[in-house]
Structure formats: C-alpha cells, structure tokens
C-alpha cells in the first residue's frame, strides 16, 4: 500500500487563478476606455480612487445606489446572449442616480459564477464598459468571483454599484412638485430590466420560438426584442436637470408607472396618468395579449413604453420637450399633478391597452 498523500490544488477544487488573471488582462482596455476626469488609476489594486474636485465639483453631496438585472439574466444565459446585460446593469444604477439630480461618477461591478469559461465574463464586462461610456461614468473596479458549487452550470449573477455627485442644494427631492405640474414621459427601449419573471413564464407556458422573427416586428428576432438593453437617460437629462428645469424625476422600474411616480411626490400631490396620451409599444401589446393581462396589471408590472417620468411646471414644458428631443429622446405628455392623496392613477379609454371598457388603476403611497 502506497503511503503517498494526494496533493490538493485550488484548480482541482474548481477555481482557476489563471482564468481570473487572464480576465483582468482582457478587461484592462475596456476599463481604460471608461476613464473620465476624476478617475485615472489602473485596475488591479485593492480599491479605486476618485477625485470629485477633478470632476468639477466644489461642494458635492455623494449619492450611491446598487442594483442587479433580475431574471433578464436567465434569459440571456439560456439564449447565450451576454453582450448587453452589462448595459442593463449600469442603466439600472445610473438612472436611479440621475433622478436625484446626481451625475454618475464611478461604477463597480460584481460578477459571480461557478466556473469562469468561454469568455462569458469578458462579454458581460464589455457591456458594463459600454454602459459606463453611455452614462459618462468610470468603471474603476469590480469583483469577479469563481465559486464552484454555488451556481448551476453556465449560470452567473451580476450586481452593480454606482456613486454620483450633485452640488449641495441642487439635489432633486420632489418637494417642489405641486398641483398644476405637467408629467412628461421619455420612451423606453423595451421591457428594460423588470417583469422578466413574468416574461419567462409566458415564454415557457406559450412555447415561444425565441429565435424566430417577432410577430409584432418581423425585422427583429423575438429574443432580441426581449433582451434590448435598458435605455440610459443620463446624458440627455443632466443638462436640463442642472438648468433647474425639472422638479422631479421617476425611473420606471419594478412596480411600473403606478408605484414609481408616487415615490417622488410630496404629500397632497397625486399623479394622473392618461394612458391614451401615447401609443402602447407593440412589444407591450404582445406581452399583454399573450398573458391576457389586465391594463391595471400592466401599469404595475411593465414600463408600458415610458422609462422615465418628469414633473415640470407648465411654463417649462416646451423648452424641456425640445431640449430632450434634440438630445435624442422621444417625449410624451403623459399626465398632470392634481391635489389629492399622494399616489398615482393611470386611466385609459375603451380600447387603450386592449381594454373592453374605460378603466383606471390606482396606487396610494
């Protein structure tokens, strides 16, 4: 009987230090491409520095946020499409900063998987770098964790963390919103990053052919319509916010129009949203028809074609609309603020969002 003892290695346990090192090398140029005033360090240290003074701030408040992409990730994994979920990750974080008046300055990502393989992490992080460039923030660090036994084969999870700044006194709190304010909506680019557990349930139950052209748009594969990355509104909104033309912003994420708009309203202000005011995107109509979803449930689950809602005074509507249109946004006038219980009412006529009769849905905050 041999007395040899087996010599264990980390590699045998499923973790490749080499794969991790290769990844850091591969993403170096991607990270460099996101550098901006205030951030100029190399990655590879134990943390990332950022200099708010170099970014032009005199007396900044820092605003921080973190988020994930939800089960949209599972759809990306199942269809081997990893290139744009990183944009979604950045979008979910930076859109939450701009609604507070803050400019996103730097971003950190967390990528966790059972085994680093097939260049998936590089593809995801390339998307994160692209999102950072769209938002004008620097990717100054991150964590890639290889954890055997924690994830099913091929699965990974993503989290993003972003810090922004706003000059003291310029933050958006919504306190200036009052009856008479007009609500403007900015068009979304698709489902964004909320409601995918329902989307995936429908896909499974209805046997959707994801790799075929979409019924509502033969130019696009259904999977590509469903995975279209979340629109990043930062660069178009920032100048208008800094000019003091917007009194509140709501990022339309989980909870839809109904639950997100009240988050930025003061007591005594109620948002009245008119669903007749813009055309329901065909992708939303498809989801609604496939799931036989009530209009009120649509308003609570999906963005329904509007990814961001702005509250502005009536005299600024034209200036804000033209500035944002020029910046590439599609702007709708979606409603108004009235006196009433803090909350939101979405209503539509018969036929709007496939309703059999006039309808309304409400949420009190």
PDB file of C-alpha atoms in Angstrom, residues 24-254:
ATOM      1  CA  UNK A  24      -8.207  41.058 -15.556  1.00  0.00           C
ATOM      2  CA  UNK A  25      -5.785  41.380 -18.501  1.00  0.00           C
ATOM      3  CA  UNK A  26      -8.572  41.075 -21.049  1.00  0.00           C
ATOM      4  CA  UNK A  27     -10.769  43.740 -19.480  1.00  0.00           C
ATOM      5  CA  UNK A  28      -7.949  46.253 -18.887  1.00  0.00           C
ATOM      6  CA  UNK A  29      -8.528  48.103 -22.204  1.00  0.00           C
ATOM      7  CA  UNK A  30     -12.319  48.092 -21.636  1.00  0.00           C
ATOM      8  CA  UNK A  31     -11.852  49.726 -18.250  1.00  0.00           C
ATOM      9  CA  UNK A  32      -9.407  52.289 -19.659  1.00  0.00           C
ATOM     10  CA  UNK A  33     -11.985  53.331 -22.234  1.00  0.00           C
ATOM     11  CA  UNK A  34     -14.327  54.474 -19.436  1.00  0.00           C
ATOM     12  CA  UNK A  35     -11.862  56.819 -17.714  1.00  0.00           C
ATOM     13  CA  UNK A  36     -13.061  60.394 -17.093  1.00  0.00           C
ATOM     14  CA  UNK A  37     -11.908  63.449 -15.133  1.00  0.00           C
ATOM     15  CA  UNK A  38     -11.528  62.344 -11.515  1.00  0.00           C
ATOM     16  CA  UNK A  39     -10.646  58.738 -12.337  1.00  0.00           C
ATOM     17  CA  UNK A  40      -7.322  57.778 -13.828  1.00  0.00           C
ATOM     18  CA  UNK A  41      -5.943  54.857 -11.819  1.00  0.00           C
ATOM     19  CA  UNK A  42      -5.130  51.398 -13.187  1.00  0.00           C
ATOM     20  CA  UNK A  43      -7.309  48.481 -12.086  1.00  0.00           C
ATOM     21  CA  UNK A  44      -5.716  45.669 -10.146  1.00  0.00           C
ATOM     22  CA  UNK A  45      -5.275  47.462  -6.814  1.00  0.00           C
ATOM     23  CA  UNK A  46      -7.441  46.851  -3.762  1.00  0.00           C
ATOM     24  CA  UNK A  47      -9.742  49.780  -4.442  1.00  0.00           C
ATOM     25  CA  UNK A  48     -10.376  52.619  -6.874  1.00  0.00           C
ATOM     26  CA  UNK A  49      -9.760  56.288  -6.169  1.00  0.00           C
ATOM     27  CA  UNK A  50     -11.974  59.082  -7.459  1.00  0.00           C
ATOM     28  CA  UNK A  51     -11.365  62.816  -7.131  1.00  0.00           C
ATOM     29  CA  UNK A  52     -14.646  64.813  -7.113  1.00  0.00           C
ATOM     30  CA  UNK A  53     -12.692  68.099  -7.371  1.00  0.00           C
ATOM     31  CA  UNK A  54     -11.117  66.955 -10.637  1.00  0.00           C
ATOM     32  CA  UNK A  55     -14.653  66.159 -11.833  1.00  0.00           C
ATOM     33  CA  UNK A  56     -15.533  69.832 -11.335  1.00  0.00           C
ATOM     34  CA  UNK A  57     -17.437  69.728  -8.027  1.00  0.00           C
ATOM     35  CA  UNK A  58     -16.987  72.381  -5.328  1.00  0.00           C
ATOM     36  CA  UNK A  59     -19.245  71.169  -2.518  1.00  0.00           C
ATOM     37  CA  UNK A  60     -20.755  67.870  -3.654  1.00  0.00           C
ATOM     38  CA  UNK A  61     -23.202  65.573  -1.952  1.00  0.00           C
ATOM     39  CA  UNK A  62     -22.460  61.961  -2.840  1.00  0.00           C
ATOM     40  CA  UNK A  63     -25.356  59.733  -3.890  1.00  0.00           C
ATOM     41  CA  UNK A  64     -24.918  55.960  -4.057  1.00  0.00           C
ATOM     42  CA  UNK A  65     -27.032  53.190  -5.489  1.00  0.00           C
ATOM     43  CA  UNK A  66     -26.805  49.498  -6.303  1.00  0.00           C
ATOM     44  CA  UNK A  67     -28.898  47.125  -8.358  1.00  0.00           C
ATOM     45  CA  UNK A  68     -28.955  43.942 -10.399  1.00  0.00           C
ATOM     46  CA  UNK A  69     -30.600  42.879 -13.640  1.00  0.00           C
ATOM     47  CA  UNK A  70     -33.111  40.396 -12.235  1.00  0.00           C
ATOM     48  CA  UNK A  71     -34.168  37.319 -14.200  1.00  0.00           C
ATOM     49  CA  UNK A  72     -33.409  39.028 -17.515  1.00  0.00           C
ATOM     50  CA  UNK A  73     -30.002  37.441 -16.823  1.00  0.00           C
ATOM     51  CA  UNK A  74     -31.526  33.958 -17.015  1.00  0.00           C
ATOM     52  CA  UNK A  75     -32.989  34.752 -20.426  1.00  0.00           C
ATOM     53  CA  UNK A  76     -29.560  35.975 -21.583  1.00  0.00           C
ATOM     54  CA  UNK A  77     -27.859  32.836 -20.210  1.00  0.00           C
ATOM     55  CA  UNK A  78     -30.425  30.450 -21.728  1.00  0.00           C
ATOM     56  CA  UNK A  79     -30.016  32.062 -25.172  1.00  0.00           C
ATOM     57  CA  UNK A  80     -26.233  32.614 -24.937  1.00  0.00           C
ATOM     58  CA  UNK A  81     -26.566  36.383 -25.363  1.00  0.00           C
ATOM     59  CA  UNK A  82     -24.251  38.039 -22.859  1.00  0.00           C
ATOM     60  CA  UNK A  83     -23.215  41.223 -24.647  1.00  0.00           C
ATOM     61  CA  UNK A  84     -25.806  43.727 -23.442  1.00  0.00           C
ATOM     62  CA  UNK A  85     -26.860  42.664 -19.917  1.00  0.00           C
ATOM     63  CA  UNK A  86     -23.933  44.769 -18.678  1.00  0.00           C
ATOM     64  CA  UNK A  87     -25.613  47.837 -20.191  1.00  0.00           C
ATOM     65  CA  UNK A  88     -28.770  46.905 -18.266  1.00  0.00           C
ATOM     66  CA  UNK A  89     -26.744  46.637 -15.065  1.00  0.00           C
ATOM     67  CA  UNK A  90     -25.307  50.130 -15.466  1.00  0.00           C
ATOM     68  CA  UNK A  91     -28.647  51.567 -16.582  1.00  0.00           C
ATOM     69  CA  UNK A  92     -30.493  50.326 -13.513  1.00  0.00           C
ATOM     70  CA  UNK A  93     -27.964  52.065 -11.265  1.00  0.00           C
ATOM     71  CA  UNK A  94     -27.266  55.313 -13.141  1.00  0.00           C
ATOM     72  CA  UNK A  95     -30.906  56.036 -13.996  1.00  0.00           C
ATOM     73  CA  UNK A  96     -31.589  55.816 -10.250  1.00  0.00           C
ATOM     74  CA  UNK A  97     -28.895  58.463  -9.614  1.00  0.00           C
ATOM     75  CA  UNK A  98     -29.975  60.992 -12.257  1.00  0.00           C
ATOM     76  CA  UNK A  99     -33.500  61.034 -10.760  1.00  0.00           C
ATOM     77  CA  UNK A 100     -31.922  62.526  -7.648  1.00  0.00           C
ATOM     78  CA  UNK A 101     -30.147  65.153  -9.725  1.00  0.00           C
ATOM     79  CA  UNK A 102     -26.808  63.349  -9.441  1.00  0.00           C
ATOM     80  CA  UNK A 103     -24.230  62.778 -12.154  1.00  0.00           C
ATOM     81  CA  UNK A 104     -22.889  59.198 -12.063  1.00  0.00           C
ATOM     82  CA  UNK A 105     -19.128  59.386 -11.434  1.00  0.00           C
ATOM     83  CA  UNK A 106     -17.896  55.858 -10.960  1.00  0.00           C
ATOM     84  CA  UNK A 107     -19.109  52.292 -11.119  1.00  0.00           C
ATOM     85  CA  UNK A 108     -18.093  48.963  -9.565  1.00  0.00           C
ATOM     86  CA  UNK A 109     -19.354  45.583 -10.711  1.00  0.00           C
ATOM     87  CA  UNK A 110     -19.650  42.152  -9.107  1.00  0.00           C
ATOM     88  CA  UNK A 111     -19.693  39.087 -11.371  1.00  0.00           C
ATOM     89  CA  UNK A 112     -20.110  35.678  -9.709  1.00  0.00           C
ATOM     90  CA  UNK A 113     -20.170  32.267 -11.371  1.00  0.00           C
ATOM     91  CA  UNK A 114     -19.398  28.620 -10.705  1.00  0.00           C
ATOM     92  CA  UNK A 115     -16.665  28.461 -13.320  1.00  0.00           C
ATOM     93  CA  UNK A 116     -15.067  31.164 -15.496  1.00  0.00           C
ATOM     94  CA  UNK A 117     -15.231  29.843 -19.039  1.00  0.00           C
ATOM     95  CA  UNK A 118     -15.907  30.585 -22.664  1.00  0.00           C
ATOM     96  CA  UNK A 119     -15.204  34.295 -22.464  1.00  0.00           C
ATOM     97  CA  UNK A 120     -18.659  34.941 -20.966  1.00  0.00           C
ATOM     98  CA  UNK A 121     -17.309  37.245 -18.261  1.00  0.00           C
ATOM     99  CA  UNK A 122     -15.423  39.325 -20.847  1.00  0.00           C
ATOM    100  CA  UNK A 123     -18.596  39.721 -22.909  1.00  0.00           C
ATOM    101  CA  UNK A 124     -20.614  40.776 -19.875  1.00  0.00           C
ATOM    102  CA  UNK A 125     -17.955  43.238 -18.697  1.00  0.00           C
ATOM    103  CA  UNK A 126     -17.649  44.679 -22.219  1.00  0.00           C
ATOM    104  CA  UNK A 127     -21.361  45.514 -21.880  1.00  0.00           C
ATOM    105  CA  UNK A 128     -20.739  47.108 -18.484  1.00  0.00           C
ATOM    106  CA  UNK A 129     -17.966  49.255 -20.004  1.00  0.00           C
ATOM    107  CA  UNK A 130     -20.287  50.250 -22.857  1.00  0.00           C
ATOM    108  CA  UNK A 131     -22.991  51.239 -20.338  1.00  0.00           C
ATOM    109  CA  UNK A 132     -20.464  53.291 -18.378  1.00  0.00           C
ATOM    110  CA  UNK A 133     -19.459  55.138 -21.550  1.00  0.00           C
ATOM    111  CA  UNK A 134     -23.123  55.851 -22.348  1.00  0.00           C
ATOM    112  CA  UNK A 135     -23.554  57.227 -18.818  1.00  0.00           C
ATOM    113  CA  UNK A 136     -20.243  59.110 -18.692  1.00  0.00           C
ATOM    114  CA  UNK A 137     -19.048  57.304 -15.570  1.00  0.00           C
ATOM    115  CA  UNK A 138     -15.786  55.468 -14.955  1.00  0.00           C
ATOM    116  CA  UNK A 139     -15.577  51.735 -14.304  1.00  0.00           C
ATOM    117  CA  UNK A 140     -12.982  51.892 -11.530  1.00  0.00           C
ATOM    118  CA  UNK A 141     -13.101  48.377 -10.165  1.00  0.00           C
ATOM    119  CA  UNK A 142     -15.032  45.214  -9.583  1.00  0.00           C
ATOM    120  CA  UNK A 143     -15.008  41.699  -8.258  1.00  0.00           C
ATOM    121  CA  UNK A 144     -15.055  38.512 -10.298  1.00  0.00           C
ATOM    122  CA  UNK A 145     -15.838  35.556  -8.047  1.00  0.00           C
ATOM    123  CA  UNK A 146     -15.427  31.952  -9.176  1.00  0.00           C
ATOM    124  CA  UNK A 147     -17.424  29.824  -6.731  1.00  0.00           C
ATOM    125  CA  UNK A 148     -17.778  26.126  -7.580  1.00  0.00           C
ATOM    126  CA  UNK A 149     -20.951  24.548  -6.273  1.00  0.00           C
ATOM    127  CA  UNK A 150     -22.794  27.846  -5.786  1.00  0.00           C
ATOM    128  CA  UNK A 151     -24.331  28.142  -9.256  1.00  0.00           C
ATOM    129  CA  UNK A 152     -25.812  25.759 -11.808  1.00  0.00           C
ATOM    130  CA  UNK A 153     -23.566  25.160 -14.814  1.00  0.00           C
ATOM    131  CA  UNK A 154     -23.357  28.240 -17.042  1.00  0.00           C
ATOM    132  CA  UNK A 155     -25.207  30.450 -14.561  1.00  0.00           C
ATOM    133  CA  UNK A 156     -23.810  33.706 -13.217  1.00  0.00           C
ATOM    134  CA  UNK A 157     -25.064  36.670 -11.245  1.00  0.00           C
ATOM    135  CA  UNK A 158     -24.375  40.350 -11.562  1.00  0.00           C
ATOM    136  CA  UNK A 159     -24.584  43.321  -9.230  1.00  0.00           C
ATOM    137  CA  UNK A 160     -23.625  46.929  -9.868  1.00  0.00           C
ATOM    138  CA  UNK A 161     -22.740  49.777  -7.524  1.00  0.00           C
ATOM    139  CA  UNK A 162     -22.569  53.388  -8.597  1.00  0.00           C
ATOM    140  CA  UNK A 163     -21.649  56.644  -6.867  1.00  0.00           C
ATOM    141  CA  UNK A 164     -22.696  60.027  -8.202  1.00  0.00           C
ATOM    142  CA  UNK A 165     -22.472  63.633  -7.098  1.00  0.00           C
ATOM    143  CA  UNK A 166     -24.688  66.695  -7.045  1.00  0.00           C
ATOM    144  CA  UNK A 167     -23.754  70.161  -5.834  1.00  0.00           C
ATOM    145  CA  UNK A 168     -25.255  70.839  -2.416  1.00  0.00           C
ATOM    146  CA  UNK A 169     -28.682  72.461  -2.815  1.00  0.00           C
ATOM    147  CA  UNK A 170     -29.237  71.179  -6.374  1.00  0.00           C
ATOM    148  CA  UNK A 171     -30.476  67.690  -5.466  1.00  0.00           C
ATOM    149  CA  UNK A 172     -33.931  66.699  -6.732  1.00  0.00           C
ATOM    150  CA  UNK A 173     -36.226  65.754  -3.855  1.00  0.00           C
ATOM    151  CA  UNK A 174     -39.645  66.263  -5.465  1.00  0.00           C
ATOM    152  CA  UNK A 175     -40.649  68.752  -2.765  1.00  0.00           C
ATOM    153  CA  UNK A 176     -41.276  71.479  -5.376  1.00  0.00           C
ATOM    154  CA  UNK A 177     -43.899  69.366  -7.179  1.00  0.00           C
ATOM    155  CA  UNK A 178     -47.433  70.749  -6.794  1.00  0.00           C
ATOM    156  CA  UNK A 179     -50.856  70.561  -8.427  1.00  0.00           C
ATOM    157  CA  UNK A 180     -50.594  72.016 -11.936  1.00  0.00           C
ATOM    158  CA  UNK A 181     -47.263  70.367 -12.751  1.00  0.00           C
ATOM    159  CA  UNK A 182     -47.185  68.543 -16.071  1.00  0.00           C
ATOM    160  CA  UNK A 183     -45.901  64.972 -16.383  1.00  0.00           C
ATOM    161  CA  UNK A 184     -43.684  64.186 -19.356  1.00  0.00           C
ATOM    162  CA  UNK A 185     -42.590  60.667 -20.275  1.00  0.00           C
ATOM    163  CA  UNK A 186     -39.455  59.535 -22.091  1.00  0.00           C
ATOM    164  CA  UNK A 187     -39.843  56.497 -24.338  1.00  0.00           C
ATOM    165  CA  UNK A 188     -38.335  53.219 -23.124  1.00  0.00           C
ATOM    166  CA  UNK A 189     -36.261  50.931 -25.332  1.00  0.00           C
ATOM    167  CA  UNK A 190     -38.278  47.835 -24.456  1.00  0.00           C
ATOM    168  CA  UNK A 191     -39.014  45.877 -21.287  1.00  0.00           C
ATOM    169  CA  UNK A 192     -35.861  47.374 -19.660  1.00  0.00           C
ATOM    170  CA  UNK A 193     -34.978  45.182 -16.633  1.00  0.00           C
ATOM    171  CA  UNK A 194     -38.227  44.479 -14.779  1.00  0.00           C
ATOM    172  CA  UNK A 195     -41.019  41.971 -15.242  1.00  0.00           C
ATOM    173  CA  UNK A 196     -38.833  39.202 -16.687  1.00  0.00           C
ATOM    174  CA  UNK A 197     -40.087  36.500 -14.329  1.00  0.00           C
ATOM    175  CA  UNK A 198     -43.485  37.029 -15.979  1.00  0.00           C
ATOM    176  CA  UNK A 199     -41.911  37.259 -19.465  1.00  0.00           C
ATOM    177  CA  UNK A 200     -40.037  33.974 -18.925  1.00  0.00           C
ATOM    178  CA  UNK A 201     -43.135  32.295 -17.521  1.00  0.00           C
ATOM    179  CA  UNK A 202     -45.093  33.317 -20.627  1.00  0.00           C
ATOM    180  CA  UNK A 203     -42.275  32.134 -22.909  1.00  0.00           C
ATOM    181  CA  UNK A 204     -42.322  28.711 -21.239  1.00  0.00           C
ATOM    182  CA  UNK A 205     -46.096  28.330 -20.991  1.00  0.00           C
ATOM    183  CA  UNK A 206     -46.826  29.599 -24.519  1.00  0.00           C
ATOM    184  CA  UNK A 207     -43.862  27.833 -26.165  1.00  0.00           C
ATOM    185  CA  UNK A 208     -42.471  30.992 -27.771  1.00  0.00           C
ATOM    186  CA  UNK A 209     -39.893  30.444 -30.520  1.00  0.00           C
ATOM    187  CA  UNK A 210     -37.331  32.946 -29.264  1.00  0.00           C
ATOM    188  CA  UNK A 211     -35.003  32.591 -32.254  1.00  0.00           C
ATOM    189  CA  UNK A 212     -37.724  33.427 -34.798  1.00  0.00           C
ATOM    190  CA  UNK A 213     -38.777  36.891 -36.005  1.00  0.00           C
ATOM    191  CA  UNK A 214     -41.156  38.576 -33.562  1.00  0.00           C
ATOM    192  CA  UNK A 215     -44.832  38.528 -34.548  1.00  0.00           C
ATOM    193  CA  UNK A 216     -45.006  42.277 -33.936  1.00  0.00           C
ATOM    194  CA  UNK A 217     -41.800  43.122 -35.843  1.00  0.00           C
ATOM    195  CA  UNK A 218     -40.527  40.676 -38.497  1.00  0.00           C
ATOM    196  CA  UNK A 219     -37.235  42.625 -38.704  1.00  0.00           C
ATOM    197  CA  UNK A 220     -36.248  41.558 -35.166  1.00  0.00           C
ATOM    198  CA  UNK A 221     -35.837  38.158 -33.521  1.00  0.00           C
ATOM    199  CA  UNK A 222     -38.175  37.802 -30.540  1.00  0.00           C
ATOM    200  CA  UNK A 223     -35.239  37.170 -28.179  1.00  0.00           C
ATOM    201  CA  UNK A 224     -33.506  40.368 -29.341  1.00  0.00           C
ATOM    202  CA  UNK A 225     -36.678  42.397 -28.762  1.00  0.00           C
ATOM    203  CA  UNK A 226     -36.942  40.940 -25.249  1.00  0.00           C
ATOM    204  CA  UNK A 227     -33.260  41.496 -24.430  1.00  0.00           C
ATOM    205  CA  UNK A 228     -32.985  45.045 -25.851  1.00  0.00           C
ATOM    206  CA  UNK A 229     -30.827  46.898 -23.302  1.00  0.00           C
ATOM    207  CA  UNK A 230     -32.339  49.410 -20.884  1.00  0.00           C
ATOM    208  CA  UNK A 231     -32.093  52.976 -22.131  1.00  0.00           C
ATOM    209  CA  UNK A 232     -29.636  55.165 -20.214  1.00  0.00           C
ATOM    210  CA  UNK A 233     -31.134  58.659 -19.828  1.00  0.00           C
ATOM    211  CA  UNK A 234     -28.218  60.330 -18.038  1.00  0.00           C
ATOM    212  CA  UNK A 235     -26.536  62.351 -20.791  1.00  0.00           C
ATOM    213  CA  UNK A 236     -29.771  63.781 -22.170  1.00  0.00           C
ATOM    214  CA  UNK A 237     -31.262  64.648 -18.770  1.00  0.00           C
ATOM    215  CA  UNK A 238     -28.198  66.037 -16.989  1.00  0.00           C
ATOM    216  CA  UNK A 239     -28.079  69.480 -18.721  1.00  0.00           C
ATOM    217  CA  UNK A 240     -31.839  70.011 -18.238  1.00  0.00           C
ATOM    218  CA  UNK A 241     -31.615  68.959 -14.585  1.00  0.00           C
ATOM    219  CA  UNK A 242     -28.643  71.265 -13.978  1.00  0.00           C
ATOM    220  CA  UNK A 243     -30.520  74.148 -15.585  1.00  0.00           C
ATOM    221  CA  UNK A 244     -33.177  73.725 -12.867  1.00  0.00           C
ATOM    222  CA  UNK A 245     -35.949  72.947 -15.365  1.00  0.00           C
ATOM    223  CA  UNK A 246     -37.125  69.677 -13.797  1.00  0.00           C
ATOM    224  CA  UNK A 247     -38.747  69.420 -10.367  1.00  0.00           C
ATOM    225  CA  UNK A 248     -38.891  65.619 -10.053  1.00  0.00           C
ATOM    226  CA  UNK A 249     -37.899  62.502 -11.969  1.00  0.00           C
ATOM    227  CA  UNK A 250     -39.155  58.930 -11.568  1.00  0.00           C
ATOM    228  CA  UNK A 251     -37.301  55.953 -13.058  1.00  0.00           C
ATOM    229  CA  UNK A 252     -39.979  53.439 -14.100  1.00  0.00           C
ATOM    230  CA  UNK A 253     -38.727  50.084 -12.822  1.00  0.00           C
ATOM    231  CA  UNK A 254     -40.350  47.312 -10.738  1.00  0.00           C
TER     232      UNK A 254
END
